[in-house]
Amino acid sequence: DGGRHLSYLPAPQWLLDVTHLVAGWTRVQDPRVASLEGGTVVVGREPGVTSVEPFPPLSDSILGEQMLVVSEEKVTVTELRAQVVAGLSLALRAEPGHPGMVTATAAGTTTLRAPKQEATLSVWLAFSDHTLAPLELYGWQDATLTVATLDPSVATVGGSPGGPSARPWVVAEGAGRGELLQLSLYPPELCRRGRHRAAALGTATAWL
């Protein structure tokens, strides 16, 4: 918590996210290759190899490092993945061999249980280098996501159906199930020129 209170991890395999504690003291070893924005976003500047390093403000020692490679190889979007999130479920499980320890697991649910109930969409991008990233990571202003319903009697799309929606949501209208949502991701308007103007970066369907 940033104070002097000590907290202990239950086992050697556990990890703790301390990004918010070291973001202000993190740097890129070679700023010509990459830079940090806001302490958490890495921006590539030119091809090369460097590292991201958190360091304490009162000494010259480095607390750790992660190698970072900026490549000239182009990466493309190979797949768009989408899931309806209508709610969350929570499961509790006792840990064998660790008395008093309980593991809590949260998972998204896809079922809307009442008319006019709303749900959001979790949208992920799959890249040609076999990595995955949520669309929110790049900001909704850097892409145009259109969402259309294939059966308006079962579900409608919040905002303008089939048109750009910054943060799309789904509204239940009646009983039904299936891959009822069609999603298309387009580059920003400034990047859509000539014959590539109508080409989508990726398309997907979402089960509801």
PDB file of C-alpha atoms in Angstrom:
ATOM      1  CA  ASP A   1       0.000   0.000   0.000  1.00  0.00           C
ATOM      2  CA  GLY A   2       3.044   2.287  -0.204  1.00  0.00           C
ATOM      3  CA  GLY A   3       3.367   2.556   3.579  1.00  0.00           C
ATOM      4  CA  ARG A   4       5.397   0.672   6.160  1.00  0.00           C
ATOM      5  CA  HIS A   5       2.865  -2.107   6.688  1.00  0.00           C
ATOM      6  CA  LEU A   6       4.261  -5.499   5.640  1.00  0.00           C
ATOM      7  CA  SER A   7       2.130  -7.930   3.649  1.00  0.00           C
ATOM      8  CA  TYR A   8       3.224 -11.468   2.885  1.00  0.00           C
ATOM      9  CA  LEU A   9       2.474 -13.496  -0.236  1.00  0.00           C
ATOM     10  CA  PRO A  10       0.922 -16.896   0.539  1.00  0.00           C
ATOM     11  CA  ALA A  11       3.325 -18.948  -1.605  1.00  0.00           C
ATOM     12  CA  PRO A  12       6.452 -18.632  -3.805  1.00  0.00           C
ATOM     13  CA  GLN A  13       4.413 -18.887  -7.037  1.00  0.00           C
ATOM     14  CA  TRP A  14       2.316 -15.799  -6.293  1.00  0.00           C
ATOM     15  CA  LEU A  15       2.932 -12.469  -8.047  1.00  0.00           C
ATOM     16  CA  LEU A  16       2.094  -8.911  -7.007  1.00  0.00           C
ATOM     17  CA  ASP A  17       1.392  -6.025  -9.390  1.00  0.00           C
ATOM     18  CA  VAL A  18       3.370  -3.009  -8.128  1.00  0.00           C
ATOM     19  CA  THR A  19       3.076  -0.900 -11.279  1.00  0.00           C
ATOM     20  CA  HIS A  20       1.332   1.956  -9.448  1.00  0.00           C
ATOM     21  CA  LEU A  21       4.147   2.042  -6.885  1.00  0.00           C
ATOM     22  CA  VAL A  22       7.077   2.236  -9.323  1.00  0.00           C
ATOM     23  CA  ALA A  23       5.536   4.000 -12.351  1.00  0.00           C
ATOM     24  CA  GLY A  24       7.063   7.308 -11.277  1.00  0.00           C
ATOM     25  CA  TRP A  25      10.526   5.744 -10.940  1.00  0.00           C
ATOM     26  CA  THR A  26      10.651   3.731 -14.159  1.00  0.00           C
ATOM     27  CA  ARG A  27      12.768   4.614 -17.182  1.00  0.00           C
ATOM     28  CA  VAL A  28      13.830   3.249 -20.557  1.00  0.00           C
ATOM     29  CA  GLN A  29      17.571   2.604 -20.610  1.00  0.00           C
ATOM     30  CA  ASP A  30      17.980   3.964 -24.173  1.00  0.00           C
ATOM     31  CA  PRO A  31      15.439   6.747 -24.913  1.00  0.00           C
ATOM     32  CA  ARG A  32      16.445   6.723 -28.588  1.00  0.00           C
ATOM     33  CA  VAL A  33      14.862   3.276 -28.988  1.00  0.00           C
ATOM     34  CA  ALA A  34      11.726   3.806 -26.896  1.00  0.00           C
ATOM     35  CA  SER A  35      10.135   6.145 -24.390  1.00  0.00           C
ATOM     36  CA  LEU A  36       7.592   5.937 -21.562  1.00  0.00           C
ATOM     37  CA  GLU A  37       4.361   7.903 -21.485  1.00  0.00           C
ATOM     38  CA  GLY A  38       2.683   8.282 -18.131  1.00  0.00           C
ATOM     39  CA  GLY A  39       5.017   5.707 -16.636  1.00  0.00           C
ATOM     40  CA  THR A  40       3.025   2.800 -18.082  1.00  0.00           C
ATOM     41  CA  VAL A  41       2.850   3.108 -21.904  1.00  0.00           C
ATOM     42  CA  VAL A  42       5.925   2.188 -23.963  1.00  0.00           C
ATOM     43  CA  VAL A  43       6.324   3.965 -27.322  1.00  0.00           C
ATOM     44  CA  GLY A  44       8.820   2.647 -29.868  1.00  0.00           C
ATOM     45  CA  ARG A  45      11.017   5.299 -31.482  1.00  0.00           C
ATOM     46  CA  GLU A  46      13.456   3.421 -33.712  1.00  0.00           C
ATOM     47  CA  PRO A  47      14.574  -0.198 -34.217  1.00  0.00           C
ATOM     48  CA  GLY A  48      16.859  -1.480 -31.506  1.00  0.00           C
ATOM     49  CA  VAL A  49      17.153  -3.252 -28.158  1.00  0.00           C
ATOM     50  CA  THR A  50      16.835  -1.592 -24.772  1.00  0.00           C
ATOM     51  CA  SER A  51      15.284  -2.324 -21.380  1.00  0.00           C
ATOM     52  CA  VAL A  52      12.676  -0.936 -19.013  1.00  0.00           C
ATOM     53  CA  GLU A  53      14.087  -0.387 -15.512  1.00  0.00           C
ATOM     54  CA  PRO A  54      12.517   0.656 -12.198  1.00  0.00           C
ATOM     55  CA  PHE A  55      15.077   2.353  -9.971  1.00  0.00           C
ATOM     56  CA  PRO A  56      14.914   3.764  -6.413  1.00  0.00           C
ATOM     57  CA  PRO A  57      15.152   7.564  -6.093  1.00  0.00           C
ATOM     58  CA  LEU A  58      17.815   7.486  -3.363  1.00  0.00           C
ATOM     59  CA  SER A  59      20.391   5.167  -4.952  1.00  0.00           C
ATOM     60  CA  ASP A  60      21.858   4.184  -8.313  1.00  0.00           C
ATOM     61  CA  SER A  61      20.879   0.526  -8.048  1.00  0.00           C
ATOM     62  CA  ILE A  62      18.353  -1.001 -10.435  1.00  0.00           C
ATOM     63  CA  LEU A  63      15.485  -2.967  -8.885  1.00  0.00           C
ATOM     64  CA  GLY A  64      14.918  -5.043 -12.020  1.00  0.00           C
ATOM     65  CA  GLU A  65      14.748  -4.867 -15.786  1.00  0.00           C
ATOM     66  CA  GLN A  66      12.783  -6.188 -18.737  1.00  0.00           C
ATOM     67  CA  MET A  67      14.332  -6.386 -22.194  1.00  0.00           C
ATOM     68  CA  LEU A  68      12.478  -4.464 -24.893  1.00  0.00           C
ATOM     69  CA  VAL A  69      12.901  -4.977 -28.640  1.00  0.00           C
ATOM     70  CA  VAL A  70      11.670  -2.463 -31.218  1.00  0.00           C
ATOM     71  CA  SER A  71      11.508  -4.147 -34.625  1.00  0.00           C
ATOM     72  CA  GLU A  72      10.950  -2.962 -38.187  1.00  0.00           C
ATOM     73  CA  GLU A  73       8.827  -6.043 -38.872  1.00  0.00           C
ATOM     74  CA  LYS A  74       5.203  -5.080 -39.458  1.00  0.00           C
ATOM     75  CA  VAL A  75       2.516  -6.660 -37.290  1.00  0.00           C
ATOM     76  CA  THR A  76      -1.036  -6.996 -38.576  1.00  0.00           C
ATOM     77  CA  VAL A  77      -4.371  -7.738 -36.961  1.00  0.00           C
ATOM     78  CA  THR A  78      -5.267 -11.357 -37.768  1.00  0.00           C
ATOM     79  CA  GLU A  79      -8.429 -11.782 -35.723  1.00  0.00           C
ATOM     80  CA  LEU A  80     -11.011  -9.835 -33.751  1.00  0.00           C
ATOM     81  CA  ARG A  81     -12.389 -11.586 -30.656  1.00  0.00           C
ATOM     82  CA  ALA A  82     -15.470 -10.442 -28.794  1.00  0.00           C
ATOM     83  CA  GLN A  83     -17.455 -11.616 -25.788  1.00  0.00           C
ATOM     84  CA  VAL A  84     -20.661 -10.283 -24.276  1.00  0.00           C
ATOM     85  CA  VAL A  85     -20.264  -9.494 -20.567  1.00  0.00           C
ATOM     86  CA  ALA A  86     -23.669  -9.336 -18.880  1.00  0.00           C
ATOM     87  CA  GLY A  87     -22.436  -9.857 -15.349  1.00  0.00           C
ATOM     88  CA  LEU A  88     -19.815 -11.441 -13.120  1.00  0.00           C
ATOM     89  CA  SER A  89     -19.759 -14.717 -11.237  1.00  0.00           C
ATOM     90  CA  LEU A  90     -17.554 -15.348  -8.217  1.00  0.00           C
ATOM     91  CA  ALA A  91     -16.251 -18.761  -7.164  1.00  0.00           C
ATOM     92  CA  LEU A  92     -14.457 -19.432  -3.870  1.00  0.00           C
ATOM     93  CA  ARG A  93     -12.140 -22.405  -3.420  1.00  0.00           C
ATOM     94  CA  ALA A  94     -10.190 -23.520  -0.366  1.00  0.00           C
ATOM     95  CA  GLU A  95      -6.489 -24.144  -1.034  1.00  0.00           C
ATOM     96  CA  PRO A  96      -5.340 -27.654  -0.021  1.00  0.00           C
ATOM     97  CA  GLY A  97      -2.266 -27.531   2.142  1.00  0.00           C
ATOM     98  CA  HIS A  98      -2.799 -23.877   3.086  1.00  0.00           C
ATOM     99  CA  PRO A  99      -5.288 -23.698   5.974  1.00  0.00           C
ATOM    100  CA  GLY A 100      -7.286 -20.486   6.041  1.00  0.00           C
ATOM    101  CA  MET A 101      -6.432 -19.592   2.423  1.00  0.00           C
ATOM    102  CA  VAL A 102      -9.231 -19.106  -0.100  1.00  0.00           C
ATOM    103  CA  THR A 103      -8.847 -18.446  -3.832  1.00  0.00           C
ATOM    104  CA  ALA A 104     -11.500 -16.203  -5.415  1.00  0.00           C
ATOM    105  CA  THR A 105     -12.081 -16.484  -9.175  1.00  0.00           C
ATOM    106  CA  ALA A 106     -14.235 -13.960 -11.061  1.00  0.00           C
ATOM    107  CA  ALA A 107     -15.621 -14.781 -14.518  1.00  0.00           C
ATOM    108  CA  GLY A 108     -17.842 -12.931 -16.968  1.00  0.00           C
ATOM    109  CA  THR A 109     -21.321 -14.253 -17.776  1.00  0.00           C
ATOM    110  CA  THR A 110     -22.957 -13.957 -21.216  1.00  0.00           C
ATOM    111  CA  THR A 111     -26.644 -14.435 -20.320  1.00  0.00           C
ATOM    112  CA  LEU A 112     -29.014 -11.466 -20.098  1.00  0.00           C
ATOM    113  CA  ARG A 113     -31.907 -12.483 -17.850  1.00  0.00           C
ATOM    114  CA  ALA A 114     -34.476  -9.708 -18.284  1.00  0.00           C
ATOM    115  CA  PRO A 115     -35.782  -7.436 -21.062  1.00  0.00           C
ATOM    116  CA  LYS A 116     -33.881  -4.144 -21.358  1.00  0.00           C
ATOM    117  CA  GLN A 117     -30.970  -5.545 -19.355  1.00  0.00           C
ATOM    118  CA  GLU A 118     -27.724  -4.135 -20.729  1.00  0.00           C
ATOM    119  CA  ALA A 119     -24.374  -5.802 -21.312  1.00  0.00           C
ATOM    120  CA  THR A 120     -20.992  -4.581 -22.460  1.00  0.00           C
ATOM    121  CA  LEU A 121     -18.575  -6.105 -24.953  1.00  0.00           C
ATOM    122  CA  SER A 122     -15.042  -7.296 -24.232  1.00  0.00           C
ATOM    123  CA  VAL A 123     -13.117  -6.901 -27.500  1.00  0.00           C
ATOM    124  CA  TRP A 124      -9.602  -8.273 -28.056  1.00  0.00           C
ATOM    125  CA  LEU A 125      -7.175  -8.050 -30.967  1.00  0.00           C
ATOM    126  CA  ALA A 126      -5.066 -11.014 -32.126  1.00  0.00           C
ATOM    127  CA  PHE A 127      -1.870 -10.076 -33.975  1.00  0.00           C
ATOM    128  CA  SER A 128       0.339 -11.859 -36.495  1.00  0.00           C
ATOM    129  CA  ASP A 129       3.107 -12.216 -33.871  1.00  0.00           C
ATOM    130  CA  HIS A 130       0.742 -14.421 -31.790  1.00  0.00           C
ATOM    131  CA  THR A 131       0.063 -11.781 -29.143  1.00  0.00           C
ATOM    132  CA  LEU A 132      -3.298 -10.621 -27.782  1.00  0.00           C
ATOM    133  CA  ALA A 133      -4.356  -7.212 -26.489  1.00  0.00           C
ATOM    134  CA  PRO A 134      -7.648  -5.625 -25.407  1.00  0.00           C
ATOM    135  CA  LEU A 135      -8.964  -2.912 -27.712  1.00  0.00           C
ATOM    136  CA  GLU A 136      -9.111  -0.494 -24.750  1.00  0.00           C
ATOM    137  CA  LEU A 137      -5.312  -0.599 -24.588  1.00  0.00           C
ATOM    138  CA  TYR A 138      -5.092   1.497 -27.763  1.00  0.00           C
ATOM    139  CA  GLY A 139      -7.908   3.905 -26.980  1.00  0.00           C
ATOM    140  CA  TRP A 140     -11.313   3.988 -28.612  1.00  0.00           C
ATOM    141  CA  GLN A 141     -10.363   7.141 -30.542  1.00  0.00           C
ATOM    142  CA  ASP A 142      -7.710   5.234 -32.545  1.00  0.00           C
ATOM    143  CA  ALA A 143     -10.160   2.861 -34.222  1.00  0.00           C
ATOM    144  CA  THR A 144     -13.789   2.649 -35.303  1.00  0.00           C
ATOM    145  CA  LEU A 145     -15.788  -0.327 -34.039  1.00  0.00           C
ATOM    146  CA  THR A 146     -19.189  -1.016 -35.598  1.00  0.00           C
ATOM    147  CA  VAL A 147     -21.609  -3.433 -33.930  1.00  0.00           C
ATOM    148  CA  ALA A 148     -24.748  -4.742 -35.644  1.00  0.00           C
ATOM    149  CA  THR A 149     -27.404  -7.117 -34.357  1.00  0.00           C
ATOM    150  CA  LEU A 150     -28.490 -10.012 -36.567  1.00  0.00           C
ATOM    151  CA  ASP A 151     -31.845 -10.360 -34.753  1.00  0.00           C
ATOM    152  CA  PRO A 152     -33.294  -7.101 -33.343  1.00  0.00           C
ATOM    153  CA  SER A 153     -36.123  -9.045 -31.687  1.00  0.00           C
ATOM    154  CA  VAL A 154     -33.566 -10.639 -29.348  1.00  0.00           C
ATOM    155  CA  ALA A 155     -31.024  -7.854 -28.822  1.00  0.00           C
ATOM    156  CA  THR A 156     -30.301  -4.331 -30.004  1.00  0.00           C
ATOM    157  CA  VAL A 157     -27.121  -2.300 -29.912  1.00  0.00           C
ATOM    158  CA  GLY A 158     -26.839   0.830 -27.786  1.00  0.00           C
ATOM    159  CA  GLY A 159     -26.284   4.011 -29.775  1.00  0.00           C
ATOM    160  CA  SER A 160     -26.614   3.778 -33.558  1.00  0.00           C
ATOM    161  CA  PRO A 161     -26.912   0.127 -34.685  1.00  0.00           C
ATOM    162  CA  GLY A 162     -24.331  -0.648 -37.369  1.00  0.00           C
ATOM    163  CA  GLY A 163     -22.562   2.682 -36.851  1.00  0.00           C
ATOM    164  CA  PRO A 164     -19.464   3.711 -34.911  1.00  0.00           C
ATOM    165  CA  SER A 165     -19.809   3.395 -31.165  1.00  0.00           C
ATOM    166  CA  ALA A 166     -17.054   4.491 -28.803  1.00  0.00           C
ATOM    167  CA  ARG A 167     -18.061   2.017 -26.092  1.00  0.00           C
ATOM    168  CA  PRO A 168     -20.631  -0.406 -27.493  1.00  0.00           C
ATOM    169  CA  TRP A 169     -23.289  -2.057 -25.348  1.00  0.00           C
ATOM    170  CA  VAL A 170     -26.078  -4.547 -25.917  1.00  0.00           C
ATOM    171  CA  VAL A 171     -29.718  -4.340 -24.801  1.00  0.00           C
ATOM    172  CA  ALA A 172     -31.883  -7.450 -24.345  1.00  0.00           C
ATOM    173  CA  GLU A 173     -35.223  -7.299 -26.190  1.00  0.00           C
ATOM    174  CA  GLY A 174     -36.551 -10.875 -26.144  1.00  0.00           C
ATOM    175  CA  ALA A 175     -35.715 -14.551 -25.726  1.00  0.00           C
ATOM    176  CA  GLY A 176     -33.127 -16.114 -28.018  1.00  0.00           C
ATOM    177  CA  ARG A 177     -29.533 -17.231 -28.307  1.00  0.00           C
ATOM    178  CA  GLY A 178     -26.725 -17.671 -30.803  1.00  0.00           C
ATOM    179  CA  GLU A 179     -24.025 -15.640 -32.564  1.00  0.00           C
ATOM    180  CA  LEU A 180     -26.295 -12.632 -32.895  1.00  0.00           C
ATOM    181  CA  LEU A 181     -23.789  -9.771 -32.959  1.00  0.00           C
ATOM    182  CA  GLN A 182     -21.576  -8.811 -35.894  1.00  0.00           C
ATOM    183  CA  LEU A 183     -18.512  -6.653 -35.150  1.00  0.00           C
ATOM    184  CA  SER A 184     -16.178  -4.891 -37.579  1.00  0.00           C
ATOM    185  CA  LEU A 185     -13.061  -2.916 -36.692  1.00  0.00           C
ATOM    186  CA  TYR A 186     -11.851  -0.143 -39.006  1.00  0.00           C
ATOM    187  CA  PRO A 187      -8.745   2.078 -38.853  1.00  0.00           C
ATOM    188  CA  PRO A 188      -9.165   5.784 -38.047  1.00  0.00           C
ATOM    189  CA  GLU A 189     -10.747   7.940 -40.752  1.00  0.00           C
ATOM    190  CA  LEU A 190      -7.387   9.548 -41.586  1.00  0.00           C
ATOM    191  CA  CYS A 191      -5.939   6.118 -42.439  1.00  0.00           C
ATOM    192  CA  ARG A 192      -8.787   5.096 -44.753  1.00  0.00           C
ATOM    193  CA  ARG A 193      -7.812   6.237 -48.231  1.00  0.00           C
ATOM    194  CA  GLY A 194      -8.310   5.039 -51.782  1.00  0.00           C
ATOM    195  CA  ARG A 195      -9.201   1.396 -52.328  1.00  0.00           C
ATOM    196  CA  HIS A 196      -8.491   0.564 -48.663  1.00  0.00           C
ATOM    197  CA  ARG A 197     -11.167   2.959 -47.458  1.00  0.00           C
ATOM    198  CA  ALA A 198     -13.801   0.296 -46.782  1.00  0.00           C
ATOM    199  CA  ALA A 199     -11.449  -2.521 -45.707  1.00  0.00           C
ATOM    200  CA  ALA A 200     -11.949  -3.716 -42.137  1.00  0.00           C
ATOM    201  CA  LEU A 201      -8.992  -4.616 -39.940  1.00  0.00           C
ATOM    202  CA  GLY A 202     -10.981  -7.504 -38.520  1.00  0.00           C
ATOM    203  CA  THR A 203     -14.467  -8.906 -38.077  1.00  0.00           C
ATOM    204  CA  ALA A 204     -16.027 -11.122 -35.413  1.00  0.00           C
ATOM    205  CA  THR A 205     -19.299 -12.475 -34.100  1.00  0.00           C
ATOM    206  CA  ALA A 206     -20.295 -12.561 -30.435  1.00  0.00           C
ATOM    207  CA  TRP A 207     -22.460 -15.242 -28.833  1.00  0.00           C
ATOM    208  CA  LEU A 208     -25.422 -14.045 -26.789  1.00  0.00           C
TER     209      LEU A 208
END
